[in-house]
Amino acid sequence: METLKQRVAEAAAEALGIALEEARSALEPPRDPRMGDLALPCFALAKRLGRNPAEIAAAAAARMRCAPPLASVRAAGPYLNFAFVPGAVADAVIGRVLAEGQAFGTSRAGAGQTVVIDFSSPNIAKPFGIHHLRSTVIGAAIGRILRARGHDVVGINHLGDWGTQFGQLIVAFRRWGDEERLAAGKIPYLLELYVRFNAEKKEQPALQDEARAAFRALELGDPQARALWRRFREVSEAEFRRIYDLLGVRFEHFTGESFYEEHMPAVVAELERQGLLVESEDATIVDLGADGLGVSIIKKADDSTLYMTRDLAAAIYRFETFRFSRALYVVGAAQTLHFKQMFRVLELLGRPFAKHMAHVPFGLLRFRDAKMSTREGRVIYLEEVLERAVELARSKIREKNPGLEDADRVARAVGIGAVVFNDLKNRRIKDVTFDWDEILAFEGDTGPYLQYAHARIASVFRKAARQPAALLGPFRFALLDSQVERDLTRAVSLYLEAVARAAAEHEPSIISQHLLDLAAVLNRFYIECRILGVDPDLSEARLALVRAAQITLRNGLALLGLEAPDEM
Ligand code: ARG
């Protein structure tokens, strides 16, 4: 496709009298595919010349000579539209996809650049929250997308494993807890202790002082307090790891907030030295009022540090360790102010890398089923949600394809995939509703629908008794001349742009939406075109086309974190 684009750019640059690079970068796929394969808007040029863009387009169209691979040049209002001879685009695209296979969609565009992604980051001793699911799924997808672009990606799980709440938990455990029940009850048991502490604190305010002292002891390295805290972390991490296994997510580092404990004094000292710290009523702060960002609390009266202090230490540590060209924080939109403050404080500290840090926010996840809502006082355990999704997928599959071998593995791929895709389908900043019927439907904008589109192509090959790898060509792609065949070829080719945009915008939904578009074109294709039992050359070219679509679907789903079974 790049060579085709180059040819058009050369011809257009000459006809319009502009630089080759200007023509190249202005060329884009027309929004309406019936307009051709590439379009060149003439607005910018018209503005520069003080002329009417439609006139410029018309004059250039009349001036240009068409030679293959170019079939036609037409002016449509302010646009110049180009169409290639039948088969030219398919020739350029499909052969490449078949040859590249799994590597189709990858590039070296980001080579030599390290991106650090802070994602998932749940709080220990608490259930893995539903908003942490979003962070996990979105962060992991962004990581895969950037890796596919050649970046070095460092995924960090910044576990919430430090802070005054662990003083509370230590006190609660000492008073009411026991190890046996912890071993059996795990996180729900810790949650129970935490809830009890907060209830009893209302009657006995002294508990709060005790908890504060316990956290101080923990910070100062008291061995008993440390041992208990380590136990809480262990129990929690074991549960979190099971969830990550189910989701197929991994991290390069599991460095929680506690890891930065020893790095904090240096940050606080530096803030002090630069005269940024102000003593306020009962805390030490950085005043960001001048930036309209309020105050950022660095230390409490009893000297204990905060989330912000740890984040500042972590940011500096990450830059010094990884020399990142970008650092991302995939965290809910509720923490927008926190990140603005943090980046600003780093700037005030004279750290230029602050400019290369970004908060990647996302909206809320809500359950449609009222019984699943936390407001009813019920805690949602993510592991249960994932297991239920697999269960529901299993019964659907049993009903649709009773003889399926490997049904367990497929049910897992479909169930988990349904939950994951639901989180990645729309722009991340939008809120997401979680509706069991909707996410698992085989029709509609769902993960299972895309997996089915992929499996259906595998079944075409089974029916034809052909191995996709034995599809060797040469192909007569000029036979793929109907609108829907051109549309399908174009959807495959535009996948590359979707990946590039998703990477630039940290927006996996660009890939999700592109795959949904591709699947919709595939459905039209099946209605209008037969693959088997037609002229052998045509059949072969169509097999190559759907195989390219299948590879695209599989690669795109993999970037999002979904498997693509061959049968379901
Ligand atoms: N543990 C935090 C929470 O649950 C999220 C941490 C995000 N990462 C960070 N570096 N602040 O709200």
XYZ file of C-alpha atoms and ligand atoms in Angstrom:
580
model
C 0.000 0.000 0.000
C 2.901 2.336 0.734
C 4.190 2.024 -2.820
C 0.724 2.716 -4.208
C 0.445 5.775 -2.033
C 3.846 6.927 -3.195
C 2.784 6.694 -6.847
C -0.310 8.788 -6.208
C 1.653 11.326 -4.197
C 4.119 11.782 -7.057
C 1.379 12.311 -9.629
C -0.619 14.623 -7.367
C 2.403 16.694 -6.336
C 3.183 17.357 -9.967
C -0.394 18.210 -10.952
C -0.915 20.512 -7.967
C 2.551 21.993 -7.987
C 3.240 21.112 -4.355
C 6.020 19.248 -2.556
C 5.953 15.463 -2.653
C 5.925 15.256 1.133
C 2.966 17.596 1.372
C 0.985 15.458 -1.053
C 1.978 12.283 0.754
C 0.929 13.429 4.173
C -2.358 14.860 2.895
C -3.443 11.613 1.248
C -5.988 9.687 3.283
C -8.528 6.958 2.715
C -11.822 8.640 1.735
C -14.518 8.357 4.347
C -16.886 6.864 1.803
C -15.113 3.924 0.142
C -17.178 4.384 -3.014
C -15.172 7.540 -3.594
C -12.079 5.478 -4.320
C -8.974 4.259 -2.574
C -7.285 7.506 -1.618
C -8.374 11.112 -1.346
C -6.544 14.403 -1.206
C -8.362 17.336 0.388
C -7.381 20.642 -1.240
C -8.348 23.004 1.593
C -4.887 23.838 2.875
C -3.509 24.499 -0.575
C -6.543 26.620 -1.528
C -6.123 28.711 1.563
C -2.487 29.287 0.801
C -3.245 30.330 -2.778
C -6.367 32.235 -1.839
C -8.380 30.177 -4.312
C -11.440 27.970 -4.260
C -10.558 24.359 -3.275
C -13.116 22.837 -5.669
C -11.579 24.707 -8.598
C -8.109 23.540 -7.657
C -9.318 19.932 -7.434
C -11.116 20.124 -10.775
C -8.139 21.662 -12.562
C -5.733 19.085 -11.138
C -8.036 16.199 -12.064
C -8.161 17.451 -15.648
C -4.408 17.827 -15.778
C -3.484 14.437 -14.371
C -2.780 11.482 -16.611
C -3.770 8.086 -15.314
C -1.578 5.071 -15.801
C -1.826 1.758 -13.989
C -1.885 1.113 -11.093
C -3.984 4.300 -11.049
C -7.357 3.752 -12.712
C -9.063 7.096 -12.218
C -8.759 10.555 -10.740
C -11.893 12.515 -10.058
C -12.640 15.775 -8.386
C -15.532 15.690 -5.939
C -16.016 19.151 -4.496
C -12.813 20.107 -2.672
C -11.408 16.577 -2.870
C -9.299 14.775 -5.405
C -10.255 11.101 -5.350
C -8.047 8.335 -6.663
C -8.979 4.769 -7.536
C -6.585 1.981 -8.419
C -7.045 -0.666 -11.083
C -8.834 -3.817 -9.865
C -6.611 -5.969 -7.746
C -3.879 -3.381 -7.172
C -4.745 -2.761 -3.531
C -5.388 -6.439 -2.869
C -2.047 -7.273 -4.460
C -0.275 -4.863 -2.196
C -2.129 -5.770 0.970
C -3.227 -9.392 1.002
C 0.064 -10.931 -0.017
C 1.761 -8.974 2.713
C -0.721 -10.099 5.373
C -0.397 -13.752 4.376
C 3.373 -13.510 4.434
C 3.573 -11.651 7.729
C 0.953 -13.659 9.605
C 1.256 -12.966 13.314
C 3.612 -10.089 12.623
C 1.040 -8.220 10.519
C 0.352 -4.997 12.403
C 3.692 -4.864 14.168
C 6.373 -2.328 13.363
C 9.554 -0.807 14.688
C 8.091 2.688 14.897
C 8.726 2.901 18.635
C 12.095 1.175 18.695
C 14.525 2.525 21.252
C 11.806 4.187 23.318
C 10.887 2.908 26.727
C 7.358 3.378 27.994
C 6.552 2.724 31.626
C 2.931 1.826 32.288
C 1.553 1.906 35.804
C -1.646 -0.107 35.693
C -4.010 -2.328 37.655
C -2.482 -1.321 41.010
C -5.151 -2.679 43.372
C -5.028 -2.167 47.124
C -4.016 -5.149 49.201
C -6.272 -6.549 51.913
C -9.263 -5.416 49.888
C -11.191 -7.183 47.142
C -9.848 -6.611 43.649
C -12.151 -3.777 42.649
C -14.165 -3.465 39.521
C -12.336 -0.206 38.633
C -9.101 -2.124 38.980
C -10.457 -4.494 36.359
C -10.744 -1.596 33.967
C -7.252 -0.393 34.718
C -5.908 -3.906 34.274
C -7.612 -4.556 30.964
C -6.940 -1.110 29.475
C -3.365 -0.923 30.749
C -2.499 -4.395 29.500
C -3.958 -3.613 26.077
C -2.001 -0.355 25.810
C 1.120 -2.281 26.783
C 0.576 -4.869 24.048
C -0.172 -2.197 21.474
C 2.992 -0.266 22.302
C 5.025 -3.462 22.259
C 3.648 -4.204 18.808
C 5.017 -0.813 17.748
C 8.471 -1.788 18.918
C 8.537 0.107 22.217
C 10.208 -1.323 25.261
C 7.334 -1.562 27.670
C 7.730 -1.792 31.428
C 4.466 -2.724 33.117
C 4.379 -1.860 36.793
C 1.815 -2.920 39.333
C 1.925 -0.137 41.912
C 0.147 -2.157 44.587
C -1.550 -0.099 47.275
C 0.331 -1.811 50.069
C 1.283 1.096 52.303
C -0.547 3.719 54.314
C -2.359 4.326 57.576
C -5.029 1.735 56.808
C -2.444 -0.968 57.488
C -2.077 0.381 60.999
C -5.804 -0.181 61.392
C -5.598 -3.668 60.024
C -2.709 -4.564 62.296
C -4.655 -3.375 65.328
C -7.763 -5.234 64.203
C -5.827 -8.411 63.602
C -4.091 -8.251 66.954
C -7.376 -7.741 68.759
C -9.750 -10.009 66.907
C -7.946 -11.914 64.225
C -6.260 -15.248 64.000
C -3.963 -16.853 61.487
C -6.078 -19.919 60.844
C -9.073 -17.888 59.846
C -6.882 -15.670 57.707
C -5.482 -18.667 55.861
C -9.006 -19.915 55.193
C -10.825 -16.628 54.725
C -8.224 -14.662 52.771
C -9.231 -11.223 51.475
C -12.864 -11.409 52.567
C -11.611 -12.116 56.062
C -9.313 -9.100 55.988
C -12.193 -7.008 54.745
C -14.285 -8.231 57.662
C -11.582 -7.125 60.119
C -11.343 -3.774 58.437
C -15.102 -3.235 58.590
C -15.154 -4.249 62.232
C -12.347 -1.828 63.049
C -14.264 1.021 61.518
C -17.441 0.102 63.370
C -15.724 -0.223 66.756
C -13.726 2.936 66.248
C -16.967 4.897 66.565
C -17.414 3.578 70.121
C -13.719 3.670 71.031
C -11.944 6.622 69.415
C -8.709 5.508 71.094
C -8.496 2.734 68.485
C -7.606 5.315 65.915
C -4.576 6.467 67.899
C -3.554 2.894 68.356
C -3.743 2.372 64.594
C -1.702 5.459 63.924
C 0.961 4.215 66.298
C 0.880 0.795 64.607
C 1.502 2.352 61.216
C 4.327 4.418 62.647
C 5.819 1.215 64.018
C 5.411 -0.395 60.622
C 7.165 2.523 58.975
C 9.972 2.340 61.499
C 10.487 -1.321 60.726
C 9.044 -2.954 63.845
C 9.493 -6.678 63.115
C 6.111 -7.823 64.439
C 4.232 -5.175 62.531
C 6.235 -5.963 59.396
C 5.534 -9.674 59.680
C 1.786 -9.117 59.895
C 1.821 -6.668 57.021
C 3.860 -9.090 54.901
C 1.262 -11.754 55.602
C -1.560 -9.441 54.455
C 0.338 -8.708 51.283
C 1.044 -12.371 50.608
C -2.573 -13.406 51.002
C -3.723 -10.579 48.735
C -1.109 -11.105 46.073
C -1.984 -14.780 45.753
C -5.574 -13.813 44.963
C -4.580 -11.052 42.582
C -2.270 -13.403 40.697
C -5.150 -15.782 40.044
C -7.098 -12.955 38.460
C -4.111 -11.929 36.335
C -3.734 -15.523 35.193
C -7.374 -15.674 34.163
C -6.954 -12.434 32.232
C -3.581 -13.426 30.788
C -1.977 -10.263 32.151
C 1.587 -9.974 33.377
C 3.814 -7.271 34.825
C 7.515 -6.626 34.594
C 7.455 -5.264 38.136
C 5.269 -5.805 41.122
C 6.575 -2.852 43.080
C 3.943 -1.583 45.440
C 3.917 1.678 47.316
C 5.926 0.147 50.158
C 8.858 -0.263 47.797
C 9.324 3.508 47.716
C 9.395 3.849 51.480
C 13.161 4.217 51.589
C 13.167 6.650 48.667
C 10.794 9.095 50.306
C 13.069 10.939 52.719
C 15.172 12.121 49.770
C 12.108 13.507 47.981
C 10.857 15.274 51.071
C 14.336 16.710 51.651
C 14.525 17.938 48.091
C 11.127 19.613 48.350
C 12.343 21.234 51.542
C 15.615 22.375 50.011
C 13.849 23.976 47.096
C 11.602 25.815 49.481
C 8.443 24.189 48.217
C 7.129 22.934 51.545
C 4.698 24.911 53.643
C 3.523 24.020 57.145
C -0.243 24.185 57.323
C -2.603 23.315 60.215
C -1.826 19.670 60.636
C 0.251 18.787 57.622
C 3.155 19.728 55.415
C 2.032 20.694 51.938
C 3.027 22.090 48.580
C 0.803 25.018 47.733
C -0.346 24.759 44.129
C -2.985 27.448 44.471
C -1.257 29.600 41.874
C -1.830 26.830 39.323
C -5.418 26.359 40.391
C -4.525 22.923 41.715
C -5.157 23.412 45.430
C -2.688 21.948 47.887
C -0.788 18.731 47.705
C -0.229 17.044 51.077
C 3.233 15.588 51.538
C 3.363 14.709 55.235
C 0.905 14.486 58.062
C 1.476 15.989 61.497
C 2.782 12.691 62.869
C 5.289 12.619 60.028
C 3.626 9.738 58.187
C 3.796 10.032 54.431
C 1.041 9.839 51.891
C -0.003 8.411 48.549
C 1.350 11.555 46.876
C 4.740 11.361 48.559
C 5.110 7.779 47.415
C 4.028 8.647 43.892
C 6.641 11.408 43.691
C 9.343 9.050 44.873
C 8.132 6.396 42.431
C 8.202 8.808 39.484
C 11.784 9.856 40.173
C 12.844 6.273 40.760
C 11.246 5.194 37.486
C 12.951 7.856 35.485
C 16.312 7.110 37.024
C 15.886 3.383 36.526
C 14.275 3.212 33.086
C 15.052 6.562 31.447
C 11.593 6.367 29.954
C 10.506 8.432 27.003
C 6.958 8.221 28.325
C 5.380 7.203 31.626
C 1.686 6.411 31.743
C -0.687 6.037 34.663
C -3.776 4.048 33.792
C -5.996 5.142 36.649
C -9.667 6.129 36.937
C -10.768 9.661 36.081
C -11.496 10.273 39.787
C -7.761 10.759 40.335
C -7.282 13.443 37.686
C -6.420 16.127 40.224
C -3.927 13.869 41.970
C -1.955 13.374 38.772
C -2.105 17.021 37.770
C -0.693 17.911 41.159
C 1.975 15.280 40.963
C 3.191 16.304 37.503
C 3.204 19.932 38.590
C 5.226 19.238 41.725
C 7.776 17.348 39.637
C 7.997 20.335 37.336
C 8.554 22.632 40.287
C 11.297 20.256 41.356
C 12.922 20.910 38.007
C 12.362 17.479 36.517
C 11.926 17.851 32.745
C 10.610 14.292 32.430
C 7.379 15.512 34.014
C 6.426 16.641 30.509
C 6.563 13.036 29.365
C 4.198 11.705 31.957
C 0.517 11.264 31.327
C -2.531 10.209 33.252
C -4.577 7.838 31.082
C -7.997 8.090 32.701
C -11.095 5.970 32.190
C -14.763 6.068 33.168
C -16.726 4.016 35.669
C -17.981 0.481 35.307
C -21.530 -0.096 36.458
C -23.479 -3.278 36.769
C -26.915 -3.243 35.230
C -28.050 -6.048 37.483
C -28.967 -4.209 40.698
C -28.053 -7.213 42.795
C -24.475 -6.812 41.667
C -24.225 -3.213 42.714
C -21.910 -2.257 45.563
C -24.435 0.290 46.718
C -26.622 -2.555 47.890
C -23.800 -3.194 50.303
C -22.643 -6.221 48.385
C -19.016 -6.547 47.511
C -18.313 -7.707 44.009
C -15.560 -10.254 43.770
C -14.002 -10.032 40.376
C -12.944 -13.642 40.385
C -16.605 -14.617 40.754
C -17.527 -12.349 37.877
C -14.917 -13.952 35.627
C -15.896 -17.453 36.653
C -19.532 -16.723 36.013
C -18.676 -15.361 32.579
C -16.879 -18.599 31.750
C -19.829 -20.613 33.074
C -22.340 -18.678 30.961
C -20.115 -19.015 27.903
C -19.873 -22.734 28.514
C -23.635 -23.193 28.536
C -24.014 -21.088 25.397
C -21.392 -23.139 23.608
C -22.965 -26.393 24.772
C -26.223 -25.247 23.249
C -24.769 -24.044 19.942
C -22.048 -26.608 19.378
C -22.636 -29.649 21.584
C -19.909 -31.734 19.993
C -17.122 -29.183 20.390
C -13.836 -30.667 21.479
C -11.882 -28.569 23.889
C -15.082 -26.885 25.063
C -13.504 -25.868 28.380
C -10.697 -23.948 26.803
C -13.057 -22.269 24.366
C -15.510 -21.349 27.138
C -12.682 -19.693 28.999
C -11.551 -17.744 25.953
C -15.104 -16.629 25.182
C -16.203 -15.853 28.743
C -13.120 -13.892 29.710
C -12.968 -12.328 26.263
C -16.534 -11.068 26.681
C -15.674 -9.260 29.913
C -12.438 -7.847 28.508
C -13.958 -6.617 25.257
C -16.793 -4.921 27.103
C -14.151 -2.752 28.754
C -12.310 -1.950 25.545
C -15.181 -1.475 23.149
C -15.749 2.241 23.578
C -13.516 5.217 24.282
C -12.024 4.515 27.674
C -13.216 7.778 29.186
C -16.838 6.692 28.759
C -18.618 4.861 31.528
C -19.288 1.201 30.871
C -22.374 -0.762 31.773
C -21.956 -4.372 32.540
C -24.921 -6.386 31.358
C -24.552 -10.141 31.294
C -26.900 -10.681 28.361
C -25.292 -7.972 26.328
C -21.625 -8.806 26.773
C -22.031 -12.495 25.990
C -24.277 -12.142 22.948
C -22.889 -13.712 19.820
C -24.462 -10.942 17.800
C -23.908 -7.264 18.536
C -20.719 -5.426 19.385
C -19.160 -8.042 21.598
C -16.001 -10.055 22.045
C -17.756 -13.341 21.254
C -19.091 -11.814 18.038
C -15.555 -11.035 16.861
C -14.298 -14.420 17.981
C -17.121 -15.973 16.026
C -16.227 -13.971 12.917
C -12.728 -15.386 13.225
C -13.878 -18.975 13.820
C -16.235 -18.797 10.871
C -13.303 -18.245 8.541
C -11.534 -21.232 10.056
C -14.639 -23.256 9.265
C -14.526 -22.133 5.634
C -11.062 -23.663 5.413
C -12.225 -26.824 7.140
C -15.107 -27.094 4.702
C -12.743 -26.610 1.773
C -10.382 -29.161 3.342
C -7.582 -26.636 2.931
C -4.759 -25.652 5.216
C -4.455 -21.866 5.326
C -0.678 -22.262 5.196
C -1.014 -24.016 1.844
C -2.508 -20.920 0.279
C 0.434 -20.043 -1.888
C -0.729 -18.101 -4.894
C -0.037 -16.464 -7.239
C -3.503 -15.017 -6.880
C -5.556 -13.241 -9.459
C -6.610 -10.424 -7.176
C -7.978 -8.439 -10.098
C -10.978 -10.760 -9.826
C -11.856 -9.238 -6.431
C -13.595 -6.358 -8.076
C -16.930 -5.943 -6.314
C -17.486 -3.106 -3.871
C -17.666 -5.445 -0.891
C -14.425 -7.177 -1.829
C -12.716 -3.833 -2.135
C -14.192 -2.778 1.196
C -12.895 -5.891 2.867
C -9.423 -5.409 1.426
C -9.481 -1.834 2.604
C -10.591 -2.808 6.121
C -7.651 -5.203 6.326
C -5.250 -2.561 5.112
C -6.571 0.136 7.460
C -5.848 -2.089 10.444
C -2.292 -0.750 10.358
C -3.530 2.774 10.831
C -5.857 1.685 13.604
C -2.914 0.211 15.539
C -0.834 3.332 15.010
C -3.641 5.595 16.196
C -4.447 3.367 19.163
C -0.797 3.609 20.207
C -0.595 7.365 19.781
C -3.829 8.022 21.664
C -3.456 5.250 24.255
C -6.868 4.185 23.084
C -7.415 0.444 22.532
C -11.017 1.102 21.445
C -9.716 2.325 18.091
C -8.711 -1.262 17.411
C -11.959 -2.636 18.865
C -14.013 -0.409 16.611
C -11.913 -1.250 13.614
C -12.383 -4.976 14.182
C -16.133 -4.455 14.522
C -16.133 -2.625 11.190
C -14.109 -5.409 9.624
C -16.536 -8.051 10.937
C -19.482 -6.090 9.553
C -17.879 -5.993 6.086
C -17.186 -9.723 6.348
C -20.859 -10.378 6.956
C -21.775 -8.400 3.860
C -19.134 -10.283 1.960
C -20.649 -13.679 2.863
C -24.044 -12.517 1.664
C -22.764 -11.269 -1.672
C -19.840 -13.560 -2.478
C -19.462 -17.307 -2.535
C -16.022 -18.602 -1.709
C -16.308 -22.260 -2.620
C -17.817 -23.763 -5.742
C -17.002 -20.789 -7.978
C -14.309 -20.377 -10.659
C -11.096 -21.809 -9.108
C -9.054 -18.620 -9.555
C -11.793 -16.550 -8.004
C -12.208 -19.052 -5.195
C -8.486 -18.962 -4.474
C -8.373 -15.163 -4.433
C -11.374 -15.053 -2.090
C -9.811 -17.618 0.222
C -6.721 -15.442 0.388
C -8.885 -12.423 1.138
C -10.763 -14.058 4.013
C -7.557 -15.540 5.341
C -6.091 -12.039 5.473
C -9.213 -10.885 7.310
C -8.831 -13.772 9.728
C -5.202 -12.926 10.478
C -6.206 -9.315 11.058
C -8.981 -10.315 13.456
C -6.715 -12.663 15.348
C -3.877 -10.160 15.670
C -6.222 -7.372 16.693
C -7.970 -9.526 19.283
C -4.585 -10.580 20.646
C -3.617 -6.927 21.151
C -6.803 -6.429 23.123
C -6.123 -9.532 25.196
C -8.636 -11.930 23.602
C -7.898 -15.358 22.282
C -9.309 -16.417 18.947
C -10.309 -20.101 18.948
C -10.697 -21.808 15.583
C -14.009 -23.281 16.544
C -16.678 -22.257 19.033
N -3.943 1.893 44.418
C -4.533 3.044 43.810
C -6.042 2.975 43.892
O -6.578 1.900 43.994
C -4.167 3.192 42.375
C -2.715 3.464 42.147
C -2.440 4.006 40.777
N -1.075 4.268 40.530
C -0.367 5.307 41.032
N 0.894 5.383 40.762
N -0.961 6.228 41.757
O -6.708 3.988 43.837
